[in-house]
XYZ file of C-alpha atoms in Angstrom:
764
model
C 80.055 66.728 106.798
C 76.715 64.957 106.239
C 73.679 66.711 107.687
C 71.616 63.539 107.547
C 74.045 62.095 110.065
C 75.270 65.126 112.040
C 71.917 66.899 112.270
C 69.624 63.871 112.051
C 67.733 65.178 109.023
C 65.658 62.965 106.717
C 66.500 64.217 103.248
C 65.129 61.643 100.774
C 61.368 61.938 100.285
C 59.108 58.897 100.798
C 58.564 56.576 97.820
C 55.742 57.336 95.413
C 54.066 54.155 96.581
C 53.464 55.818 99.981
C 50.885 58.073 98.345
C 50.775 60.768 95.699
C 49.240 63.337 98.045
C 52.805 64.185 99.111
C 53.658 65.213 95.567
C 52.584 68.533 94.051
C 51.692 69.291 90.420
C 52.821 72.893 91.095
C 55.769 74.103 93.222
C 55.200 71.997 96.320
C 54.096 74.848 98.557
C 51.347 74.410 101.094
C 47.934 74.227 99.438
C 49.207 73.503 95.965
C 47.493 70.852 93.802
C 48.807 67.280 94.173
C 49.027 64.232 91.916
C 46.613 62.246 94.051
C 43.651 61.095 91.928
C 44.990 62.560 88.712
C 44.004 60.584 85.547
C 47.438 61.097 83.972
C 49.357 59.557 86.876
C 49.421 55.968 88.108
C 51.408 53.865 90.541
C 53.002 50.880 88.818
C 54.032 47.754 90.710
C 56.632 45.309 89.541
C 58.381 47.290 86.798
C 61.362 45.157 85.694
C 63.777 48.092 86.113
C 62.276 50.092 88.964
C 59.955 47.817 90.913
C 57.299 50.154 92.294
C 57.325 53.496 90.403
C 55.238 56.388 89.093
C 53.988 56.527 85.503
C 52.951 59.902 84.040
C 51.422 60.745 80.698
C 52.751 64.174 79.694
C 49.911 66.485 78.628
C 51.275 69.922 79.729
C 54.202 71.856 78.289
C 55.915 71.829 81.709
C 54.807 68.975 83.899
C 55.967 69.465 87.489
C 56.492 66.905 90.217
C 57.484 68.481 93.560
C 57.819 66.981 97.012
C 55.478 68.833 99.390
C 57.950 68.437 102.249
C 60.439 71.230 103.061
C 63.963 70.017 102.482
C 66.337 72.155 104.617
C 69.070 74.178 102.947
C 71.826 74.862 105.490
C 74.677 77.330 104.831
C 77.724 75.524 103.548
C 75.903 72.342 102.530
C 75.294 70.856 99.089
C 72.446 68.494 98.144
C 72.217 66.173 95.165
C 68.704 65.526 93.845
C 68.464 62.558 91.462
C 66.021 60.134 89.855
C 66.074 57.255 87.364
C 63.582 57.601 84.508
C 62.663 55.915 81.190
C 60.319 56.598 78.289
C 57.834 53.779 77.658
C 55.586 55.083 74.858
C 54.856 58.008 72.589
C 56.897 61.165 72.252
C 60.023 61.218 74.369
C 60.212 64.360 76.592
C 63.213 65.984 78.307
C 63.555 65.923 82.088
C 65.367 68.141 84.598
C 65.729 68.403 88.344
C 63.880 71.468 89.641
C 63.115 73.187 92.920
C 61.439 76.099 94.662
C 63.460 78.214 97.127
C 61.813 79.478 100.313
C 63.079 81.810 103.044
C 62.467 81.763 106.767
C 59.103 83.526 106.349
C 57.847 81.015 103.806
C 58.296 83.509 100.989
C 59.676 82.637 97.585
C 63.307 83.739 97.110
C 63.368 85.130 93.610
C 66.202 85.685 91.197
C 67.743 82.236 91.686
C 68.408 79.393 89.289
C 65.796 76.779 90.250
C 66.279 74.171 87.501
C 69.102 71.854 86.604
C 70.251 70.900 83.112
C 67.639 69.179 80.883
C 68.231 65.606 79.656
C 66.417 64.244 76.579
C 65.330 60.599 76.903
C 67.235 58.715 74.171
C 64.990 55.705 73.450
C 61.992 53.839 74.806
C 62.845 51.520 77.647
C 66.332 52.885 78.220
C 66.957 53.892 81.844
C 68.549 57.333 82.366
C 69.588 58.909 85.653
C 69.191 62.674 85.887
C 70.548 64.767 88.738
C 71.442 68.277 89.843
C 73.229 69.780 92.826
C 71.868 72.671 94.874
C 73.805 74.564 97.552
C 74.642 77.959 98.971
C 77.918 78.458 97.113
C 78.628 79.045 93.439
C 81.164 76.233 93.224
C 82.122 74.225 90.171
C 79.574 71.403 89.663
C 76.787 73.247 91.499
C 73.765 73.608 89.209
C 71.615 75.731 91.506
C 73.641 78.159 93.662
C 71.138 79.651 96.079
C 73.318 81.677 98.441
C 72.407 82.274 102.061
C 68.812 83.546 101.744
C 66.862 80.265 101.229
C 66.421 78.019 104.236
C 64.452 75.218 102.526
C 63.364 73.966 99.122
C 60.655 71.870 97.428
C 62.448 69.516 95.022
C 61.434 67.202 92.200
C 61.296 66.963 88.396
C 60.159 68.965 85.405
C 59.074 67.233 82.182
C 59.546 69.511 79.182
C 59.429 69.100 75.420
C 56.738 67.288 73.346
C 53.487 66.131 74.919
C 51.748 62.781 74.418
C 54.386 60.449 75.752
C 54.526 58.299 78.879
C 57.456 58.022 81.292
C 58.107 56.027 84.410
C 60.022 57.523 87.365
C 61.705 55.692 90.181
C 61.450 57.331 93.607
C 63.362 60.647 93.873
C 66.479 60.693 96.048
C 68.000 63.677 97.932
C 71.423 63.196 99.504
C 74.052 65.373 101.159
C 77.137 65.650 98.953
C 78.846 68.435 100.892
C 81.849 66.220 101.416
C 82.535 66.392 97.694
C 83.111 70.130 98.044
C 84.251 70.567 101.617
C 85.452 67.730 103.782
C 84.885 68.043 107.510
C 88.499 66.982 108.071
C 89.690 70.230 106.429
C 90.701 73.040 108.779
C 89.095 75.751 106.665
C 85.799 76.931 105.269
C 85.322 78.785 101.991
C 83.084 81.861 101.857
C 81.828 80.706 98.458
C 80.188 77.735 100.150
C 77.980 80.201 101.988
C 76.870 82.213 99.009
C 79.695 84.700 98.419
C 79.824 85.752 94.767
C 82.966 87.908 94.621
C 81.951 90.019 91.627
C 82.338 93.381 93.395
C 78.624 94.154 92.930
C 76.619 91.769 95.096
C 76.897 92.396 98.844
C 78.663 89.315 100.242
C 78.495 90.356 103.891
C 75.891 87.733 104.868
C 77.947 84.976 103.271
C 81.069 86.019 105.188
C 79.123 86.072 108.454
C 77.667 82.623 107.754
C 81.098 81.206 106.933
C 82.537 82.670 110.117
C 79.720 81.187 112.175
C 80.183 77.765 110.608
C 83.986 77.800 110.966
C 83.964 77.130 114.705
C 87.675 77.764 115.063
C 88.694 76.791 111.547
C 90.156 79.276 109.068
C 87.832 81.207 106.796
C 89.202 81.211 103.242
C 88.465 84.059 100.830
C 89.381 82.919 97.289
C 90.063 85.128 94.285
C 87.512 87.786 93.514
C 86.359 91.226 94.617
C 83.972 90.911 97.538
C 81.672 93.792 98.330
C 80.959 94.201 102.050
C 78.239 96.786 102.555
C 78.340 97.270 106.329
C 80.363 96.536 109.464
C 81.763 93.019 109.448
C 83.359 91.128 112.306
C 85.117 87.822 111.579
C 85.941 85.973 114.775
C 87.742 83.082 113.080
C 91.222 83.199 111.565
C 90.954 84.306 107.961
C 93.102 83.902 104.866
C 92.623 86.254 101.921
C 93.416 85.652 98.289
C 90.521 87.768 97.076
C 90.058 91.440 97.949
C 87.406 93.333 99.877
C 85.730 96.607 99.002
C 83.818 98.492 101.712
C 82.312 101.942 102.189
C 84.442 104.190 104.405
C 81.933 104.150 107.252
C 81.926 100.332 107.369
C 84.378 98.662 109.726
C 86.195 95.356 109.243
C 87.223 93.699 112.495
C 89.370 90.610 112.091
C 89.177 89.201 115.587
C 90.987 85.977 114.757
C 93.646 87.586 112.545
C 94.090 91.071 113.967
C 97.382 92.185 112.476
C 98.460 94.385 109.614
C 99.364 91.622 107.107
C 95.800 90.306 107.284
C 94.381 93.734 106.461
C 96.934 94.184 103.700
C 95.831 90.884 102.172
C 92.169 91.839 102.572
C 92.405 95.153 100.723
C 95.435 94.740 98.484
C 96.566 98.329 99.113
C 98.983 99.167 101.911
C 97.588 102.603 102.719
C 93.977 101.430 102.692
C 94.930 98.423 104.795
C 96.483 100.607 107.499
C 93.394 102.818 107.486
C 91.137 99.806 107.977
C 93.311 98.300 110.686
C 93.429 101.578 112.612
C 89.689 101.996 112.185
C 89.170 98.635 113.850
C 91.797 99.272 116.535
C 90.058 102.435 117.715
C 86.577 100.895 117.659
C 86.472 98.983 120.932
C 87.576 95.658 119.471
C 88.872 92.882 121.712
C 92.441 93.679 120.648
C 94.432 96.563 122.084
C 97.459 96.153 119.795
C 97.898 96.462 116.051
C 100.995 94.419 115.264
C 102.522 95.339 111.912
C 104.443 92.048 112.039
C 107.655 93.618 110.831
C 106.058 94.754 107.572
C 107.210 97.740 105.561
C 104.238 99.902 104.616
C 104.517 102.329 101.701
C 102.170 105.102 102.788
C 100.697 107.481 100.212
C 98.578 109.695 102.480
C 98.168 110.732 106.128
C 96.310 108.573 108.619
C 93.742 111.163 109.761
C 91.786 109.392 112.489
C 88.524 111.287 112.069
C 88.535 110.600 108.317
C 89.456 106.927 108.319
C 86.902 106.250 111.058
C 83.926 108.607 110.641
C 82.285 109.354 113.952
C 85.431 108.684 116.004
C 85.470 111.615 118.421
C 86.638 110.208 121.761
C 88.764 107.251 122.801
C 90.267 106.578 126.231
C 91.350 102.933 126.253
C 94.946 101.844 125.777
C 95.882 101.095 122.173
C 99.286 100.137 120.738
C 100.672 100.337 117.201
C 103.900 98.381 116.992
C 106.577 96.406 115.200
C 106.997 97.606 111.642
C 108.273 100.218 109.212
C 106.240 103.019 107.705
C 107.752 104.504 104.589
C 106.255 107.736 103.258
C 106.177 107.817 99.460
C 105.613 110.796 97.209
C 102.026 111.890 96.679
C 99.814 114.988 96.584
C 98.222 114.189 99.946
C 101.456 115.203 101.753
C 101.471 118.781 100.451
C 101.292 121.440 103.169
C 98.602 124.105 102.946
C 99.716 127.709 103.450
C 97.327 130.626 103.951
C 98.226 134.285 104.539
C 95.645 136.305 106.416
C 95.039 139.406 108.490
C 93.546 139.157 111.967
C 93.074 141.142 115.154
C 94.576 140.139 118.492
C 93.557 141.487 121.893
C 95.305 140.579 125.133
C 91.910 140.409 126.854
C 91.202 137.295 124.738
C 94.697 135.840 124.900
C 94.090 132.674 122.844
C 91.774 134.094 120.179
C 92.268 135.817 116.851
C 89.234 137.761 115.670
C 88.234 139.397 112.394
C 90.230 136.731 110.586
C 90.212 137.256 106.855
C 89.730 134.128 104.737
C 89.114 132.113 107.900
C 87.382 129.244 106.068
C 90.583 128.360 104.206
C 92.748 128.182 107.320
C 93.056 124.591 108.532
C 92.823 123.653 112.187
C 96.277 122.527 113.266
C 98.120 125.175 111.233
C 101.327 126.681 112.613
C 100.938 130.410 113.179
C 103.841 132.749 112.458
C 104.019 136.507 112.334
C 104.685 139.582 114.499
C 104.398 138.889 118.208
C 103.963 135.125 117.788
C 106.078 132.774 119.874
C 107.450 129.472 118.681
C 105.089 126.543 118.078
C 101.732 128.319 118.266
C 98.988 126.379 116.458
C 95.364 126.853 115.464
C 93.417 124.735 117.944
C 89.907 125.425 116.585
C 88.041 127.814 114.310
C 84.595 129.361 114.002
C 83.924 130.295 110.407
C 80.680 132.112 111.174
C 82.295 134.272 113.852
C 85.524 134.692 111.891
C 87.664 133.586 114.840
C 90.555 131.212 115.498
C 91.407 129.609 118.838
C 95.155 129.351 119.431
C 97.173 126.827 121.389
C 99.020 129.641 123.201
C 98.722 133.416 123.644
C 100.807 135.886 121.627
C 103.340 138.197 123.256
C 103.166 141.132 120.842
C 100.242 142.972 122.433
C 96.913 143.965 120.927
C 96.616 144.975 117.310
C 95.697 143.977 113.770
C 98.504 142.181 111.972
C 99.233 139.852 109.083
C 99.902 136.203 109.907
C 100.990 133.100 108.074
C 99.227 129.752 108.651
C 100.818 126.476 107.533
C 99.223 123.077 108.031
C 101.785 120.276 108.089
C 100.871 116.700 107.102
C 101.417 113.910 109.612
C 101.591 110.136 109.273
C 99.346 109.849 112.355
C 96.947 112.766 112.810
C 94.611 112.711 115.831
C 93.525 116.334 115.563
C 89.768 116.671 115.187
C 89.017 114.176 117.948
C 87.462 115.797 120.988
C 89.643 113.701 123.272
C 92.013 110.769 122.914
C 94.130 109.108 125.578
C 96.553 106.215 126.056
C 97.624 105.801 122.437
C 100.985 104.011 122.239
C 103.572 103.663 119.472
C 106.361 101.146 119.957
C 109.192 99.663 117.899
C 108.321 101.518 114.722
C 110.665 102.798 112.078
C 109.025 105.818 110.491
C 110.867 106.900 107.342
C 109.392 110.300 106.519
C 111.860 111.031 103.699
C 111.446 114.792 103.929
C 107.813 114.471 102.788
C 105.781 114.397 105.998
C 105.774 114.847 109.758
C 105.247 112.070 112.294
C 102.528 112.611 114.908
C 99.849 115.276 115.433
C 98.267 114.940 118.867
C 94.607 115.664 119.616
C 93.613 119.029 121.051
C 92.787 117.284 124.328
C 94.051 113.994 125.673
C 96.298 112.172 128.071
C 99.241 109.786 128.239
C 100.387 109.264 124.677
C 103.434 107.007 124.761
C 106.103 106.728 122.068
C 108.908 104.291 122.790
C 111.713 102.505 120.948
C 110.879 104.206 117.647
C 113.098 105.560 114.870
C 111.710 108.733 113.301
C 113.791 109.691 110.291
C 113.802 112.847 108.160
C 110.561 114.628 109.100
C 109.822 117.421 106.672
C 108.618 119.814 109.364
C 107.847 118.253 112.743
C 108.275 115.121 114.792
C 105.544 115.285 117.448
C 103.191 118.276 117.484
C 100.765 119.284 120.220
C 98.200 121.876 119.080
C 96.498 121.851 122.491
C 96.643 119.801 125.673
C 96.672 116.321 124.194
C 100.299 116.067 125.355
C 99.375 115.906 129.052
C 101.588 113.254 130.651
C 103.113 112.230 127.317
C 106.060 109.828 127.468
C 108.774 109.611 124.817
C 111.295 106.903 125.672
C 114.350 105.449 123.914
C 113.562 106.892 120.498
C 115.791 108.357 117.814
C 114.730 111.416 115.825
C 116.885 112.171 112.792
C 116.402 115.542 111.110
C 115.935 116.070 107.390
C 118.028 119.255 107.704
C 121.360 117.831 108.787
C 123.103 119.333 105.767
C 122.066 122.886 106.746
C 123.795 125.226 109.152
C 122.108 125.329 112.544
C 120.570 128.782 112.094
C 118.947 127.765 108.791
C 116.971 124.814 110.146
C 113.255 125.122 110.849
C 112.239 121.627 111.996
C 111.154 120.864 115.572
C 111.214 117.371 117.046
C 108.686 117.885 119.882
C 106.491 120.604 121.287
C 104.187 120.395 124.322
C 101.668 122.712 125.949
C 100.413 120.695 128.920
C 102.146 119.315 132.005
C 104.099 116.318 133.233
C 105.772 114.972 130.117
C 108.604 112.482 130.408
C 111.282 112.690 127.712
C 113.796 109.970 128.499
C 116.812 108.312 126.885
C 116.220 109.610 123.370
C 118.557 110.882 120.683
C 117.768 113.966 118.568
C 120.034 114.849 115.668
C 120.392 118.309 114.068
C 116.897 119.748 114.295
C 116.149 123.439 114.262
C 115.029 122.822 117.844
C 114.769 119.592 119.811
C 111.859 120.666 122.041
C 109.653 123.677 122.741
C 108.030 123.057 126.119
C 105.208 125.008 127.661
C 103.452 123.625 130.712
C 105.233 122.449 133.842
C 106.359 119.355 135.661
C 108.493 117.945 132.844
C 111.199 115.330 133.339
C 113.876 115.505 130.639
C 116.283 112.728 131.517
C 119.107 110.834 129.829
C 118.706 112.247 126.323
C 121.272 113.258 123.742
C 120.377 116.183 121.533
C 122.866 117.855 119.260
C 122.440 120.604 116.732
C 125.912 121.420 115.545
C 127.090 121.853 111.979
C 130.363 121.927 110.082
C 130.701 125.717 109.985
C 133.785 127.255 111.568
C 132.846 129.741 114.306
C 129.263 128.719 113.674
C 126.114 130.056 115.228
C 124.409 127.855 117.777
C 120.675 127.942 118.448
C 118.447 126.742 121.290
C 117.946 123.005 121.478
C 115.466 123.111 124.354
C 113.103 126.053 124.810
C 111.149 126.384 128.052
C 108.306 128.874 127.644
C 106.793 128.908 131.120
C 108.352 131.041 133.813
C 107.482 128.809 136.765
C 108.254 125.605 134.876
C 108.877 123.014 137.636
C 111.119 121.087 135.264
C 114.057 118.733 135.822
C 116.792 118.432 133.197
C 119.191 115.733 134.299
C 121.672 113.237 132.903
C 121.483 114.554 129.342
C 124.163 115.050 126.700
C 123.529 118.593 125.422
C 125.596 119.029 122.315
C 126.232 122.255 120.381
C 123.042 124.025 121.417
C 121.613 125.928 124.345
C 118.744 125.742 126.809
C 116.606 128.857 126.437
C 114.114 129.866 129.143
C 111.495 132.385 128.066
C 108.002 133.741 128.693
C 107.110 134.131 125.025
C 103.558 132.837 125.583
C 102.680 135.690 127.939
C 100.080 138.040 126.361
C 101.345 140.786 128.701
C 104.978 139.770 129.144
C 105.975 142.419 131.712
C 106.138 141.003 135.235
C 103.085 141.531 137.412
C 103.343 141.175 141.183
C 100.427 138.719 141.295
C 102.221 136.203 139.089
C 105.300 134.009 139.171
C 108.524 134.990 137.511
C 111.245 132.557 136.397
C 111.622 129.642 138.804
C 111.309 125.936 139.470
C 114.094 124.721 137.149
C 116.748 122.144 138.048
C 119.622 121.424 135.624
C 121.647 118.627 137.164
C 124.270 116.101 136.123
C 124.316 116.917 132.423
C 127.193 116.897 129.964
C 127.326 120.113 127.901
C 129.655 120.336 124.943
C 130.236 122.703 122.035
C 132.887 123.324 119.421
C 133.741 125.878 116.756
C 131.525 128.651 118.117
C 131.820 132.361 118.787
C 133.066 133.518 122.149
C 129.682 134.884 123.274
C 127.918 131.494 123.086
C 126.306 130.312 126.347
C 124.566 127.008 127.076
C 121.985 128.443 129.489
C 120.080 131.510 128.335
C 117.221 133.256 130.141
C 115.225 135.458 127.782
C 112.483 137.609 129.329
C 110.021 139.033 126.796
C 108.999 141.790 129.210
C 110.446 143.983 131.938
C 110.600 143.365 135.677
C 111.310 139.652 135.721
C 113.748 137.865 137.998
C 114.814 134.334 138.903
C 113.361 132.874 142.070
C 114.306 129.204 141.836
C 117.128 127.756 139.759
C 119.522 124.908 140.460
C 122.490 124.271 138.131
C 124.570 121.580 139.798
C 127.087 118.850 139.032
C 127.218 119.474 135.294
C 130.208 119.227 132.972
C 130.762 122.089 130.506
C 133.312 121.312 127.789
C 134.390 123.523 124.891
C 136.268 122.174 121.897
C 138.402 124.748 120.117
C 138.488 128.419 121.108
C 137.212 129.195 124.591
C 133.889 130.846 125.321
C 133.280 133.543 127.933
C 130.569 132.012 130.085
C 128.114 129.120 130.336
C 125.082 131.298 131.141
C 123.597 134.641 130.134
C 120.545 136.885 130.189
C 119.333 137.503 126.633
C 118.242 141.144 126.666
C 116.739 141.174 123.154
C 113.425 142.274 124.690
C 114.262 143.232 128.293
C 116.780 142.833 131.097
C 115.981 141.311 134.488
C 115.491 142.786 137.948
C 118.688 141.634 139.665
C 117.578 143.055 142.976
C 114.845 140.388 143.320
C 116.933 137.318 142.547
C 116.522 134.551 145.134
C 116.977 130.852 145.750
C 119.627 130.187 143.086
C 122.133 127.369 143.407
C 125.061 127.143 140.981
C 127.580 124.621 142.321
C 129.594 121.491 141.714
C 129.987 122.174 137.990
C 133.117 121.385 135.969
C 134.325 123.978 133.439
C 136.658 123.206 130.542
C 137.375 125.833 127.916
C 135.292 128.477 129.739
C 136.930 131.763 130.696
C 134.658 132.780 133.567
C 133.897 130.116 136.137
C 130.680 130.966 137.944
C 129.002 129.752 141.102
C 126.392 130.848 143.586
C 127.359 131.172 146.307
C 130.826 131.920 144.995
C 134.046 131.829 146.949
C 136.444 134.673 146.081
C 140.017 135.019 147.324
C 141.111 138.633 147.518
C 144.630 139.844 148.326
C 145.122 143.505 149.184
C 148.758 144.430 148.653
C 148.542 148.114 149.554
C 146.980 149.292 152.747
C 143.482 150.639 152.201
C 140.612 151.211 154.620
C 138.101 150.046 151.960
C 138.926 147.001 149.865
C 136.988 146.764 146.565
C 136.373 143.115 145.634
C 134.843 142.471 142.131
C 132.393 139.561 142.391
C 129.935 139.855 139.496
C 132.171 138.149 136.946
C 132.043 134.944 138.991
C 128.328 135.170 139.769
C 125.766 133.644 137.392
C 124.381 136.100 134.827
C 126.853 138.774 136.042
C 124.285 139.565 138.689
C 124.542 141.884 141.668
C 126.682 140.992 144.638
C 123.705 141.015 146.983
C 124.938 139.160 150.053
C 128.084 137.896 151.746
C 127.688 134.669 153.706
C 131.158 134.745 155.259
C 134.545 136.447 155.260
C 137.654 134.644 156.488
C 141.160 136.049 156.783
C 143.683 133.642 155.300
C 146.724 135.775 156.149
C 147.756 138.187 158.863
C 145.946 141.476 158.418
C 148.265 144.383 159.090
C 148.034 148.125 159.033
C 150.148 150.361 156.839
C 152.870 150.483 159.510
C 152.922 146.674 159.840
C 150.924 146.378 163.042
C 148.573 143.414 163.223
C 144.830 144.149 163.082
C 142.599 141.844 165.122
C 139.296 143.566 164.363
C 136.370 142.160 162.355
C 135.685 144.190 159.210
C 132.214 144.895 157.915
C 131.034 144.441 154.321
C 129.079 146.623 151.945
C 127.290 144.787 149.091
C 125.938 145.895 145.676
C 128.802 148.273 145.099
C 130.109 149.733 141.875
C 128.362 150.846 138.702
C 126.890 147.406 138.067
C 126.404 146.609 141.753
C 128.693 143.676 141.189
C 131.317 144.368 143.831
C 131.562 144.207 147.599
C 133.652 146.477 149.779
C 135.459 145.209 152.874
C 135.599 148.080 155.377
C 138.290 148.452 158.065
C 138.667 151.035 160.763
C 142.005 152.075 159.236
C 144.065 151.219 156.150
C 144.978 147.562 156.090
C 146.372 144.887 153.815
C 146.330 141.077 153.647
C 144.240 138.244 152.128
C 140.662 137.151 152.744
C 138.227 134.580 151.367
C 134.731 135.905 150.748
C 131.666 133.727 150.168
C 129.266 135.951 148.218
C 125.813 135.507 146.703
C 123.749 137.032 143.922
C 120.443 136.204 145.614
C 118.426 135.973 148.751
C 118.810 132.378 149.891
C 115.136 131.737 150.799
């Protein structure tokens, strides 16, 4: 680059012979005294060495000669100022190139080196060339590094040393020597050429911006050093770091031309800090919607808390993607959970609030709440220290009262809690190695459409994905594998949970969950749980099996289809009901379809059942359940049934059961095959007027025999004396102590065989 050519600038001042009024005896600024008419200066014609030149008799300690014109100083350029001089009489002084730096407002830029090295004249009549280089960057060979602040300079000579001598000076030359430092043919620019110092103290932000502006598509190079950047910095060009950046937490680095994790890692030299900075930029409305980790393994020493790494980040609703790499959690104090024990009051009239909370300031938002009357996966959603209250993600079932509770805040690799709202955050093709030290993802209290796909989440200490509020609305988890850190424990001793949700419409599809305490605790409704494999077995003989999927909403509108459900149960509860007894103005258990799944279990007790309905209050019933086309397979000793009502808190109202379909299922290793409606073949070998037909054992949940759809004789019906009966019998339902039998009534004693199609419910 040569600015005299590319920008058409005249750099070299006019010859002295053109007039000394253009040359200042001071610093060259407007209004300063000139050499015109001075008795100690004369124009000489015909000097044998110089031709026309200027002769000066030195009478001042520092004699200055400055060009009054403003020589431009452009970022990234370097100028060489030179002159040939000789002593002709008297004392021989020293000479040096000198200048005066001015900014865009015509003010002097102080604190700069404005003189070159001094050269002593060796002998009278001997010609010496003196020179110095001025430029924006502190490069080797640059005598006056002025940085980015000056925009022009007044250049010339200083005569120092003894007075009384005379020197002659050929016309001063100024030329662009940028090509010596940075050739235009190179595909990079160096931030040092634009004034970057790299000492970790001086703010180099302006130099970086100038280099980026000058790059025009070339790569910005950051050489060795520590570069302080005091405020937000956006670099549009590709950038290559050898040196390191240091920035205040509030300041954001946006690498528009190199937006990927390796670039941030090179910029900051610390993997955790680099991920913080990259995420800060990702969630700051940059032109990129994906942070590509480029297959890198990141050793992470602390959680990525979004509101801490990006102060002021409260809401974000544009799609963002974090993808393609491995995150490896390493030991460190930042992963330690915080546990607080406290007493608080709960009232069912404020179902999601704890009041009179002792030590409320020490309880962290996002803490898991456990204690009397608390359902699974209840979290602190917000707190008010002044009022002494906590807002909960779900109500408690234990009724009003003052009780002691335990609050534990888990640590997550990605923690969005604290944001008012966040939507459309995506995680794809990540391997997250939690190593029993941390959990994976904490969702915001409010949000929409988080998407996690094709990820491997290994060994979470406590949780995989946690929702402390409604940030899980519409969440999608697809084709992921979650591997527990508790695989060596028996099923009943595990405490980890892979996923919990509180809002509606999640899609959990084609994932694999291995040996968690629970695969999923799902409140809300409208969930699609499709094509997954979750298994929670252990190596114990006759082991205890625990719920793998817990549904906590009575009217759940959920589809469970095409899954492989291995050594665990589906449990359907209302544990988030503050008043769990059924009220006639509410829905009871309904809206659940379990279709086309493969259930398996081995080495369990006989009373195990894959489908368990557990009401936490009295009066409930089922008013919409479809269990169809599933395969139930037991390895080892047989179990009694595939379904049950868990009466730990209350039984159900069997008289109100309706709209239940149990059909097309295959049973292997199950003693009692159940269906609804169920077809029973009954043979009466002795003549009786009333045939008692037990039905309940073959009906789901051992429910009442409420209705008979049909009765068909499959043999000749005869009386006690052998005469054929052609009459139609009538049927009485809900018979026996458990109302689980029907009675076929004849006008007189009869015997024979019939097929009865009976139901436990009202069909509509």
